[in-house]
mmCIF file of C-alpha atoms and ligand atoms in Angstrom:
data_model
loop_
_atom_site.group_PDB
_atom_site.id
_atom_site.type_symbol
_atom_site.label_atom_id
_atom_site.label_comp_id
_atom_site.label_asym_id
_atom_site.label_seq_id
_atom_site.Cartn_x
_atom_site.Cartn_y
_atom_site.Cartn_z
ATOM 1 C CA GLN A 1261 -13.888 -35.799 -11.403
ATOM 2 C CA ALA A 1262 -10.933 -36.907 -9.939
ATOM 3 C CA LYS A 1263 -11.699 -40.244 -9.274
ATOM 4 C CA GLU A 1264 -12.208 -40.390 -13.644
ATOM 5 C CA ALA A 1265 -9.099 -38.547 -14.073
ATOM 6 C CA GLY A 1266 -7.996 -41.330 -11.778
ATOM 7 C CA LYS A 1267 -9.055 -44.397 -14.472
ATOM 8 C CA ASN A 1268 -7.979 -42.685 -17.182
ATOM 9 C CA ALA A 1269 -4.712 -41.584 -15.909
ATOM 10 C CA LEU A 1270 -3.261 -45.683 -16.798
ATOM 11 C CA ARG A 1271 -4.244 -44.427 -20.671
ATOM 12 C CA PHE A 1272 -0.845 -41.671 -20.524
ATOM 13 C CA PHE A 1273 1.853 -42.570 -22.277
ATOM 14 C CA ASP A 1274 3.519 -38.855 -20.975
ATOM 15 C CA PRO A 1275 5.026 -39.222 -17.646
ATOM 16 C CA ALA A 1276 4.465 -35.748 -16.812
ATOM 17 C CA MET A 1277 0.792 -36.191 -17.354
ATOM 18 C CA GLN A 1278 0.670 -38.666 -15.858
ATOM 19 C CA ALA A 1279 2.680 -37.651 -12.394
ATOM 20 C CA ALA A 1280 0.623 -34.355 -12.831
ATOM 21 C CA VAL A 1281 -2.949 -36.400 -12.791
ATOM 22 C CA GLU A 1282 -1.625 -38.618 -9.803
ATOM 23 C CA GLU A 1283 -0.270 -35.491 -8.054
ATOM 24 C CA ARG A 1284 -4.422 -34.428 -8.697
ATOM 25 C CA VAL A 1285 -5.733 -37.575 -6.876
ATOM 26 C CA ALA A 1286 -2.659 -37.459 -4.087
ATOM 27 C CA LEU A 1287 -4.335 -33.394 -3.369
ATOM 28 C CA GLU A 1288 -8.216 -34.644 -3.669
ATOM 29 C CA ASN A 1289 -7.563 -36.987 -0.844
ATOM 30 C CA ASP A 1290 -5.777 -34.627 1.341
ATOM 31 C CA LEU A 1291 -8.519 -32.023 0.914
ATOM 32 C CA ARG A 1292 -11.091 -34.522 1.398
ATOM 33 C CA ASN A 1293 -8.720 -35.601 4.826
ATOM 34 C CA GLY A 1294 -8.570 -31.842 5.290
ATOM 35 C CA VAL A 1295 -12.127 -30.713 5.347
ATOM 36 C CA LEU A 1296 -12.342 -34.130 8.000
ATOM 37 C CA GLU A 1297 -9.009 -33.093 10.007
ATOM 38 C CA ASN A 1298 -10.073 -29.754 10.203
ATOM 39 C CA GLU A 1299 -6.884 -28.462 8.469
ATOM 40 C CA PHE A 1300 -8.019 -24.987 7.437
ATOM 41 C CA ARG A 1301 -6.798 -21.109 8.813
ATOM 42 C CA LEU A 1302 -8.481 -17.579 8.104
ATOM 43 C CA PHE A 1303 -6.971 -15.113 7.359
ATOM 44 C CA CYS A 1304 -7.819 -10.942 6.842
ATOM 45 C CA GLN A 1305 -6.383 -8.276 5.460
ATOM 46 C CA PRO A 1306 -7.353 -5.277 6.042
ATOM 47 C CA GLN A 1307 -9.558 -2.531 4.248
ATOM 48 C CA VAL A 1308 -9.492 1.580 4.310
ATOM 49 C CA ASP A 1309 -11.416 4.392 3.357
ATOM 50 C CA ALA A 1310 -9.983 7.634 1.759
ATOM 51 C CA CYS A 1311 -8.710 8.428 5.763
ATOM 52 C CA GLY A 1312 -6.372 5.148 5.715
ATOM 53 C CA ARG A 1313 -8.945 3.736 8.140
ATOM 54 C CA LEU A 1314 -9.857 0.487 9.126
ATOM 55 C CA CYS A 1315 -13.657 0.211 7.854
ATOM 56 C CA GLY A 1316 -13.987 -3.877 6.895
ATOM 57 C CA GLY A 1317 -11.256 -7.203 6.274
ATOM 58 C CA GLU A 1318 -11.414 -10.071 3.309
ATOM 59 C CA VAL A 1319 -11.054 -13.105 4.768
ATOM 60 C CA LEU A 1320 -8.722 -15.691 3.057
ATOM 61 C CA ILE A 1321 -8.982 -18.752 3.924
ATOM 62 C CA ARG A 1322 -4.883 -21.244 3.989
ATOM 63 C CA TRP A 1323 -4.816 -24.945 4.188
ATOM 64 C CA GLN A 1324 -1.582 -25.956 6.880
ATOM 65 C CA HIS A 1325 -1.277 -29.270 5.542
ATOM 66 C CA PRO A 1326 0.832 -31.692 7.337
ATOM 67 C CA VAL A 1327 3.345 -31.998 4.931
ATOM 68 C CA ARG A 1328 2.932 -30.062 2.408
ATOM 69 C CA GLY A 1329 2.925 -26.884 5.210
ATOM 70 C CA LEU A 1330 0.361 -23.471 4.183
ATOM 71 C CA VAL A 1331 -1.389 -24.189 1.231
ATOM 72 C CA MET A 1332 -2.647 -20.522 -0.952
ATOM 73 C CA PRO A 1333 -6.189 -20.996 -2.101
ATOM 74 C CA ASN A 1334 -5.241 -20.703 -5.773
ATOM 75 C CA GLN A 1335 -3.480 -23.827 -5.232
ATOM 76 C CA PHE A 1336 -6.970 -25.670 -3.552
ATOM 77 C CA ILE A 1337 -9.877 -23.285 -3.894
ATOM 78 C CA PRO A 1338 -9.818 -24.179 -8.108
ATOM 79 C CA LEU A 1339 -10.202 -28.452 -7.074
ATOM 80 C CA ALA A 1340 -12.530 -27.985 -4.523
ATOM 81 C CA GLU A 1341 -14.167 -26.295 -7.269
ATOM 82 C CA GLN A 1342 -14.702 -29.400 -9.033
ATOM 83 C CA THR A 1343 -15.585 -31.380 -6.273
ATOM 84 C CA ASP A 1344 -18.437 -31.294 -4.309
ATOM 85 C CA LEU A 1345 -16.000 -30.072 -1.057
ATOM 86 C CA ILE A 1346 -16.046 -26.195 -1.456
ATOM 87 C CA ILE A 1347 -19.407 -27.043 -0.375
ATOM 88 C CA PRO A 1348 -18.276 -27.808 3.179
ATOM 89 C CA ILE A 1349 -15.616 -25.761 3.013
ATOM 90 C CA GLY A 1350 -17.241 -22.663 2.155
ATOM 91 C CA GLU A 1351 -19.102 -23.633 4.914
ATOM 92 C CA TRP A 1352 -16.352 -23.598 6.952
ATOM 93 C CA VAL A 1353 -15.840 -19.731 5.640
ATOM 94 C CA LEU A 1354 -18.442 -18.460 6.579
ATOM 95 C CA ARG A 1355 -19.171 -20.141 10.304
ATOM 96 C CA LYS A 1356 -15.314 -19.002 11.425
ATOM 97 C CA THR A 1357 -16.378 -15.647 9.682
ATOM 98 C CA CYS A 1358 -20.100 -15.277 11.391
ATOM 99 C CA GLU A 1359 -17.455 -16.624 14.608
ATOM 100 C CA THR A 1360 -15.370 -13.719 14.833
ATOM 101 C CA LEU A 1361 -17.915 -10.978 13.710
ATOM 102 C CA VAL A 1362 -19.348 -11.359 16.772
ATOM 103 C CA GLU A 1363 -16.719 -11.868 19.248
ATOM 104 C CA TRP A 1364 -15.477 -8.537 17.804
ATOM 105 C CA GLU A 1365 -18.776 -6.983 18.521
ATOM 106 C CA SER A 1366 -16.784 -6.528 22.601
ATOM 107 C CA HIS A 1367 -13.883 -4.718 20.840
ATOM 108 C CA PRO A 1368 -14.691 -1.002 20.647
ATOM 109 C CA SER A 1369 -13.129 -0.342 17.065
ATOM 110 C CA LEU A 1370 -13.160 -3.527 15.140
ATOM 111 C CA ALA A 1371 -17.380 -4.212 16.149
ATOM 112 C CA GLN A 1372 -18.549 -1.478 13.301
ATOM 113 C CA ILE A 1373 -16.208 -3.073 10.051
ATOM 114 C CA SER A 1374 -17.620 -5.829 7.653
ATOM 115 C CA LEU A 1375 -16.259 -8.986 6.893
ATOM 116 C CA SER A 1376 -15.943 -9.943 3.170
ATOM 117 C CA VAL A 1377 -16.557 -13.557 2.633
ATOM 118 C CA ASN A 1378 -15.454 -14.572 -0.861
ATOM 119 C CA VAL A 1379 -18.257 -16.870 -2.411
ATOM 120 C CA SER A 1380 -17.656 -19.540 -4.768
ATOM 121 C CA VAL A 1381 -20.396 -20.160 -8.128
ATOM 122 C CA ASN A 1382 -20.823 -23.695 -7.092
ATOM 123 C CA GLN A 1383 -21.729 -22.614 -4.247
ATOM 124 C CA VAL A 1384 -24.702 -20.115 -4.824
ATOM 125 C CA ARG A 1385 -25.920 -22.359 -7.378
ATOM 126 C CA ASP A 1386 -26.216 -25.191 -5.586
ATOM 127 C CA HIS A 1387 -29.971 -25.065 -3.950
ATOM 128 C CA ASN A 1388 -29.146 -24.761 -0.149
ATOM 129 C CA PHE A 1389 -27.510 -22.037 -0.671
ATOM 130 C CA VAL A 1390 -29.522 -19.182 1.136
ATOM 131 C CA GLU A 1391 -30.476 -22.058 3.686
ATOM 132 C CA ARG A 1392 -27.397 -22.873 4.485
ATOM 133 C CA VAL A 1393 -25.645 -19.239 4.869
ATOM 134 C CA LEU A 1394 -28.667 -18.057 7.003
ATOM 135 C CA ALA A 1395 -28.694 -20.953 9.149
ATOM 136 C CA ILE A 1396 -25.241 -20.201 10.107
ATOM 137 C CA ILE A 1397 -25.198 -16.701 10.191
ATOM 138 C CA ASP A 1398 -28.547 -17.194 12.611
ATOM 139 C CA ASP A 1399 -26.177 -20.236 14.547
ATOM 140 C CA CYS A 1400 -23.463 -18.069 15.024
ATOM 141 C CA GLY A 1401 -26.100 -14.825 16.188
ATOM 142 C CA ALA A 1402 -24.202 -12.734 13.759
ATOM 143 C CA ASN A 1403 -25.260 -9.400 12.250
ATOM 144 C CA PRO A 1404 -25.909 -9.683 9.154
ATOM 145 C CA ALA A 1405 -25.448 -6.635 8.073
ATOM 146 C CA ARG A 1406 -21.909 -7.243 8.444
ATOM 147 C CA ILE A 1407 -21.307 -9.245 6.022
ATOM 148 C CA MET A 1408 -20.039 -8.505 2.176
ATOM 149 C CA LEU A 1409 -20.471 -11.574 -0.153
ATOM 150 C CA GLU A 1410 -17.331 -11.673 -3.111
ATOM 151 C CA LEU A 1411 -19.293 -12.831 -6.274
ATOM 152 C CA THR A 1412 -17.607 -12.898 -9.292
ATOM 153 C CA GLU A 1413 -18.786 -12.331 -12.814
ATOM 154 C CA SER A 1414 -18.793 -15.395 -14.549
ATOM 155 C CA LEU A 1415 -21.822 -16.612 -11.880
ATOM 156 C CA MET A 1416 -24.427 -13.525 -13.116
ATOM 157 C CA ALA A 1417 -23.897 -15.436 -16.870
ATOM 158 C CA GLU A 1418 -26.096 -17.721 -16.222
ATOM 159 C CA ASN A 1419 -29.961 -18.781 -15.036
ATOM 160 C CA VAL A 1420 -29.544 -15.091 -14.129
ATOM 161 C CA GLU A 1421 -33.352 -14.831 -12.250
ATOM 162 C CA GLU A 1422 -32.427 -17.953 -9.777
ATOM 163 C CA ILE A 1423 -29.031 -16.019 -9.459
ATOM 164 C CA ILE A 1424 -31.152 -12.357 -8.216
ATOM 165 C CA LEU A 1425 -33.812 -14.611 -5.933
ATOM 166 C CA LYS A 1426 -31.564 -16.274 -4.126
ATOM 167 C CA MET A 1427 -29.728 -12.879 -3.712
ATOM 168 C CA ASN A 1428 -32.713 -10.898 -2.946
ATOM 169 C CA ALA A 1429 -33.785 -13.395 -0.101
ATOM 170 C CA LEU A 1430 -30.402 -12.707 1.753
ATOM 171 C CA ARG A 1431 -30.200 -9.155 0.886
ATOM 172 C CA VAL A 1432 -33.459 -8.606 2.900
ATOM 173 C CA ARG A 1433 -32.244 -9.835 5.976
ATOM 174 C CA GLY A 1434 -28.668 -7.279 5.899
ATOM 175 C CA VAL A 1435 -26.246 -8.847 3.882
ATOM 176 C CA ARG A 1436 -24.359 -7.535 0.794
ATOM 177 C CA PHE A 1437 -22.926 -8.118 -1.657
ATOM 178 C CA SER A 1438 -19.564 -7.416 -3.407
ATOM 179 C CA VAL A 1439 -17.659 -8.304 -7.555
ATOM 180 C CA ASP A 1440 -15.203 -8.874 -6.780
ATOM 181 C CA ASP A 1441 -12.497 -8.680 -10.259
ATOM 182 C CA PHE A 1442 -14.612 -6.228 -11.803
ATOM 183 C CA GLY A 1443 -13.754 -6.473 -15.217
ATOM 184 C CA THR A 1444 -12.140 -9.159 -15.406
ATOM 185 C CA GLY A 1445 -14.973 -11.814 -16.622
ATOM 186 C CA TYR A 1446 -16.671 -12.268 -19.480
ATOM 187 C CA SER A 1447 -20.201 -10.816 -18.759
ATOM 188 C CA SER A 1448 -22.383 -7.579 -19.589
ATOM 189 C CA LEU A 1449 -22.375 -4.432 -17.688
ATOM 190 C CA SER A 1450 -26.770 -4.570 -17.614
ATOM 191 C CA TYR A 1451 -26.241 -7.499 -14.630
ATOM 192 C CA LEU A 1452 -25.026 -4.052 -12.929
ATOM 193 C CA LYS A 1453 -28.757 -2.711 -12.400
ATOM 194 C CA ARG A 1454 -30.257 -5.983 -11.929
ATOM 195 C CA PHE A 1455 -28.705 -7.435 -9.502
ATOM 196 C CA PRO A 1456 -28.887 -6.174 -5.815
ATOM 197 C CA LEU A 1457 -24.641 -5.740 -5.642
ATOM 198 C CA SER A 1458 -23.161 -2.973 -2.947
ATOM 199 C CA GLU A 1459 -19.784 -2.653 -4.375
ATOM 200 C CA LEU A 1460 -17.346 -3.416 -7.159
ATOM 201 C CA LYS A 1461 -14.159 -4.644 -6.388
ATOM 202 C CA ILE A 1462 -11.816 -2.971 -8.960
ATOM 203 C CA ASP A 1463 -8.805 -5.673 -9.844
ATOM 204 C CA GLN A 1464 -5.435 -5.992 -8.841
ATOM 205 C CA SER A 1465 -5.180 -6.846 -11.857
ATOM 206 C CA PHE A 1466 -6.110 -2.603 -13.442
ATOM 207 C CA VAL A 1467 -4.022 -1.001 -10.398
ATOM 208 C CA ARG A 1468 -0.939 -2.447 -10.361
ATOM 209 C CA GLU A 1469 -0.078 -0.241 -13.388
ATOM 210 C CA ILE A 1470 -2.222 2.653 -13.039
ATOM 211 C CA ALA A 1471 -0.008 4.993 -12.246
ATOM 212 C CA LEU A 1472 2.766 3.409 -15.657
ATOM 213 C CA ASN A 1473 0.272 2.140 -18.249
ATOM 214 C CA GLN A 1474 -3.254 4.683 -19.851
ATOM 215 C CA HIS A 1475 -5.504 2.343 -20.542
ATOM 216 C CA ASP A 1476 -4.977 0.703 -16.909
ATOM 217 C CA ALA A 1477 -5.626 4.014 -15.218
ATOM 218 C CA VAL A 1478 -8.268 5.091 -17.737
ATOM 219 C CA ILE A 1479 -10.311 1.550 -16.962
ATOM 220 C CA THR A 1480 -9.433 2.366 -14.166
ATOM 221 C CA GLU A 1481 -11.145 5.439 -13.495
ATOM 222 C CA ILE A 1482 -13.911 4.335 -15.146
ATOM 223 C CA ILE A 1483 -15.420 1.920 -12.749
ATOM 224 C CA ILE A 1484 -15.147 4.131 -10.486
ATOM 225 C CA THR A 1485 -17.121 6.315 -12.063
ATOM 226 C CA LEU A 1486 -19.686 3.899 -12.717
ATOM 227 C CA ALA A 1487 -19.833 2.493 -9.213
ATOM 228 C CA LYS A 1488 -20.497 5.658 -7.849
ATOM 229 C CA LYS A 1489 -22.971 7.148 -10.191
ATOM 230 C CA LEU A 1490 -24.563 3.481 -10.100
ATOM 231 C CA GLY A 1491 -25.151 4.037 -5.839
ATOM 232 C CA LEU A 1492 -22.659 1.590 -5.742
ATOM 233 C CA GLY A 1493 -19.326 1.539 -2.931
ATOM 234 C CA VAL A 1494 -15.654 1.342 -4.906
ATOM 235 C CA LEU A 1495 -12.718 -0.957 -3.056
ATOM 236 C CA ALA A 1496 -9.534 -1.182 -5.677
ATOM 237 C CA GLU A 1497 -7.481 -4.455 -4.601
ATOM 238 C CA GLY A 1498 -3.981 -5.100 -3.935
ATOM 239 C CA VAL A 1499 -2.530 -1.097 -3.848
ATOM 240 C CA GLU A 1500 0.966 -1.484 -3.250
ATOM 241 C CA THR A 1501 2.537 1.860 -3.590
ATOM 242 C CA GLU A 1502 2.106 5.034 -2.955
ATOM 243 C CA ASP A 1503 2.009 6.420 -6.569
ATOM 244 C CA GLN A 1504 -1.252 3.787 -7.202
ATOM 245 C CA LEU A 1505 -3.144 5.496 -3.522
ATOM 246 C CA ASN A 1506 -2.896 8.793 -4.814
ATOM 247 C CA PHE A 1507 -4.036 8.031 -8.001
ATOM 248 C CA LEU A 1508 -6.874 6.159 -6.616
ATOM 249 C CA LEU A 1509 -7.360 9.161 -4.597
ATOM 250 C CA ALA A 1510 -7.036 11.500 -7.312
ATOM 251 C CA HIS A 1511 -9.671 9.534 -8.897
ATOM 252 C CA ASP A 1512 -11.731 9.482 -6.060
ATOM 253 C CA CYS A 1513 -11.757 5.389 -5.103
ATOM 254 C CA SER A 1514 -13.744 5.116 -1.754
ATOM 255 C CA TYR A 1515 -11.567 1.814 -0.733
ATOM 256 C CA PHE A 1516 -8.611 0.384 -0.472
ATOM 257 C CA GLN A 1517 -6.822 -3.105 0.258
ATOM 258 C CA GLY A 1518 -3.298 -4.219 -0.547
ATOM 259 C CA TYR A 1519 0.480 -4.567 0.804
ATOM 260 C CA LEU A 1520 0.563 -1.246 1.336
ATOM 261 C CA PHE A 1521 -2.890 -1.213 4.525
ATOM 262 C CA GLY A 1522 -0.986 -4.455 5.920
ATOM 263 C CA LYS A 1523 -1.071 -8.357 4.126
ATOM 264 C CA PRO A 1524 -3.232 -10.936 5.186
ATOM 265 C CA CYS A 1525 -2.747 -12.250 8.750
ATOM 266 C CA ALA A 1526 -3.815 -14.520 10.814
ATOM 267 C CA ILE A 1527 -7.571 -13.848 11.517
ATOM 268 C CA GLU A 1528 -6.802 -14.422 15.675
ATOM 269 C CA LEU A 1529 -3.885 -11.736 15.060
ATOM 270 C CA PHE A 1530 -6.148 -8.920 13.453
ATOM 271 C CA ALA A 1531 -6.986 -6.505 15.715
ATOM 272 C CA SER A 1532 -3.607 -6.626 18.049
ATOM 273 C CA SER A 1533 -1.740 -6.346 14.089
ATOM 274 C CA PHE A 1534 -3.395 -3.599 13.022
ATOM 275 C CA MET A 1535 -4.139 -1.241 15.586
ATOM 276 C CA ASP A 1536 -2.268 1.570 13.921
ATOM 277 C CA LEU A 1537 -4.965 1.171 11.346
ATOM 278 C CA MET A 1538 -7.210 1.933 14.364
ATOM 279 C CA GLU A 1539 -6.436 5.187 15.490
ATOM 280 C CA PRO A 1540 -8.401 7.827 14.385
ATOM 281 C CA VAL A 1541 -5.919 9.816 11.975
ATOM 282 C CA SER A 1542 -3.499 7.282 10.247
ATOM 283 C CA ARG A 1543 -0.658 7.643 8.279
ATOM 284 C CA HIS A 1544 -2.027 7.418 4.958
ATOM 285 C CA ILE A 1545 -4.521 10.681 6.012
ATOM 286 C CA ARG A 1546 -6.681 12.877 2.785
ATOM 287 C CA GLN A 1547 -8.839 14.081 4.217
ATOM 288 C CA GLY A 1548 -12.836 14.559 2.196
HETATM 289 P P1 C2E B 2249 -9.829 -12.626 -3.868
HETATM 290 O O1 C2E B 2249 -10.703 -12.678 -4.173
HETATM 291 O O2 C2E B 2249 -9.155 -11.748 -4.995
HETATM 292 O O3 C2E B 2249 -8.157 -11.922 -2.924
HETATM 293 C C1 C2E B 2249 -7.084 -10.590 -3.155
HETATM 294 C C2 C2E B 2249 -5.472 -12.215 -3.173
HETATM 295 O O4 C2E B 2249 -4.923 -11.078 -3.203
HETATM 296 C C3 C2E B 2249 -5.166 -12.091 -2.161
HETATM 297 O O5 C2E B 2249 -4.346 -13.588 -1.688
HETATM 298 C C4 C2E B 2249 -5.090 -11.318 -1.382
HETATM 299 O O6 C2E B 2249 -3.499 -12.315 -0.350
HETATM 300 C C5 C2E B 2249 -3.552 -10.786 -2.819
HETATM 301 N N1 C2E B 2249 -3.293 -9.874 -2.415
HETATM 302 C C6 C2E B 2249 -3.900 -9.014 -1.793
HETATM 303 N N2 C2E B 2249 -3.140 -8.007 -1.388
HETATM 304 C C7 C2E B 2249 -2.490 -7.651 -2.667
HETATM 305 C C8 C2E B 2249 -1.036 -6.957 -2.886
HETATM 306 O O7 C2E B 2249 -1.702 -5.429 -2.378
HETATM 307 N N3 C2E B 2249 -0.903 -7.239 -3.875
HETATM 308 C C9 C2E B 2249 -0.836 -8.928 -5.229
HETATM 309 N N4 C2E B 2249 0.564 -9.267 -5.530
HETATM 310 N N5 C2E B 2249 -1.326 -9.039 -3.699
HETATM 311 C C10 C2E B 2249 -2.482 -8.848 -2.667
HETATM 312 P P2 C2E B 2249 -4.971 -15.201 -2.075
HETATM 313 O O8 C2E B 2249 -5.236 -15.032 -0.410
HETATM 314 O O9 C2E B 2249 -3.695 -15.632 -2.113
HETATM 315 O O10 C2E B 2249 -6.394 -15.519 -2.764
HETATM 316 C C11 C2E B 2249 -6.545 -15.843 -3.590
HETATM 317 C C12 C2E B 2249 -7.742 -15.836 -4.113
HETATM 318 O O11 C2E B 2249 -8.649 -17.157 -3.979
HETATM 319 C C13 C2E B 2249 -8.345 -14.950 -3.657
HETATM 320 O O12 C2E B 2249 -9.013 -13.873 -4.967
HETATM 321 C C14 C2E B 2249 -9.650 -15.618 -3.390
HETATM 322 O O13 C2E B 2249 -10.565 -15.522 -5.541
HETATM 323 C C15 C2E B 2249 -9.870 -17.031 -3.415
HETATM 324 N N6 C2E B 2249 -9.874 -17.389 -1.760
HETATM 325 C C16 C2E B 2249 -9.681 -17.108 -0.917
HETATM 326 N N7 C2E B 2249 -10.144 -17.761 0.322
HETATM 327 C C17 C2E B 2249 -11.492 -17.840 -0.349
HETATM 328 C C18 C2E B 2249 -12.338 -18.440 0.103
HETATM 329 O O14 C2E B 2249 -11.981 -18.647 1.298
HETATM 330 N N8 C2E B 2249 -13.375 -19.433 -0.225
HETATM 331 C C19 C2E B 2249 -13.094 -19.056 -1.797
HETATM 332 N N9 C2E B 2249 -14.161 -19.975 -2.736
HETATM 333 N N10 C2E B 2249 -12.773 -18.698 -2.256
HETATM 334 C C20 C2E B 2249 -11.495 -17.782 -2.022
HETATM 335 MG MG1 MG B 2250 -12.372 -11.559 -2.960
HETATM 336 MG MG1 MG B 2251 -10.328 -10.307 -5.621
HETATM 337 MG MG1 MG B 2252 -9.252 -13.191 -7.444
#
């Protein structure tokens, strides 16, 4: 696709548009090279329960580019998704996650926690998806019950039967599924009863003004109720303030993730960075 755009670039008269197209081609070349040279890093952000105790982490990719520096996923994942590159990148993320889980098995406070992994629509649509995921898990000897795959609502809008079959094949092995950025997509609610889901993640756009904006407050409350009545876990993303946390606790949200508890850090530093969240009683204590 980017190569096509490269050819077309000659047709543009607008220099800004031409520059954008050239940058895109350069980025794709760099990304392809980044895959070959192994330039990706895995970060991890803590997830806590209502007592403030560490119960999981979300793994988040970064790209350590030799010249561009540390590149954030929003700057290269969309491009990876438009090319074939999301497949090797996604495999790398899952493998590194599985290796980490195996390492953590001997750590007293980390052995029980799960890691959430973002998975792009194109990865799941790939005809080898289930085989690839299981091969990586088995290869590393990871416990599939410690893996939560984060999907987006857009996946649940097309070829529903095929996606359900794939999810079920992983679910029987113990892999769980979460809906990321819940409430921001275009799909119907009916998928909630058909897909083998374990968790809804309330999008941070609802959480941001939860204490100020009545609409965001109501939407959040309803997502929590919906999740609970369907027997799903519910996690709030982007929790930054005590006010947001208190609102979420008052409305019985189960799990929390955000800068209030910790920013994403290199996964190798996760254990040493978040020791405070592993104590039996931590600062954000709430009984119940
Ligand atoms: P996401 O899955 O919704 O991840 C949450 C994003 O919110 C992360 O940004 C995280 O650093 C950020 N965040 C966490 N807590 C807070 C907070 O309290 N306040 C604010 N303002 N932001 C917070 P990040 O790491 O830049 O990732 C952006 C997106 O890139 C992710 O959104 C996800 O969609 C995608 N992504 C990241 N890693 C991967 C990956 O390995 N594979 C795929 N396919 N996508 C990925
Ligand atoms: Mg996510
Ligand atoms: Mg999200
Ligand atoms: Mg997102």
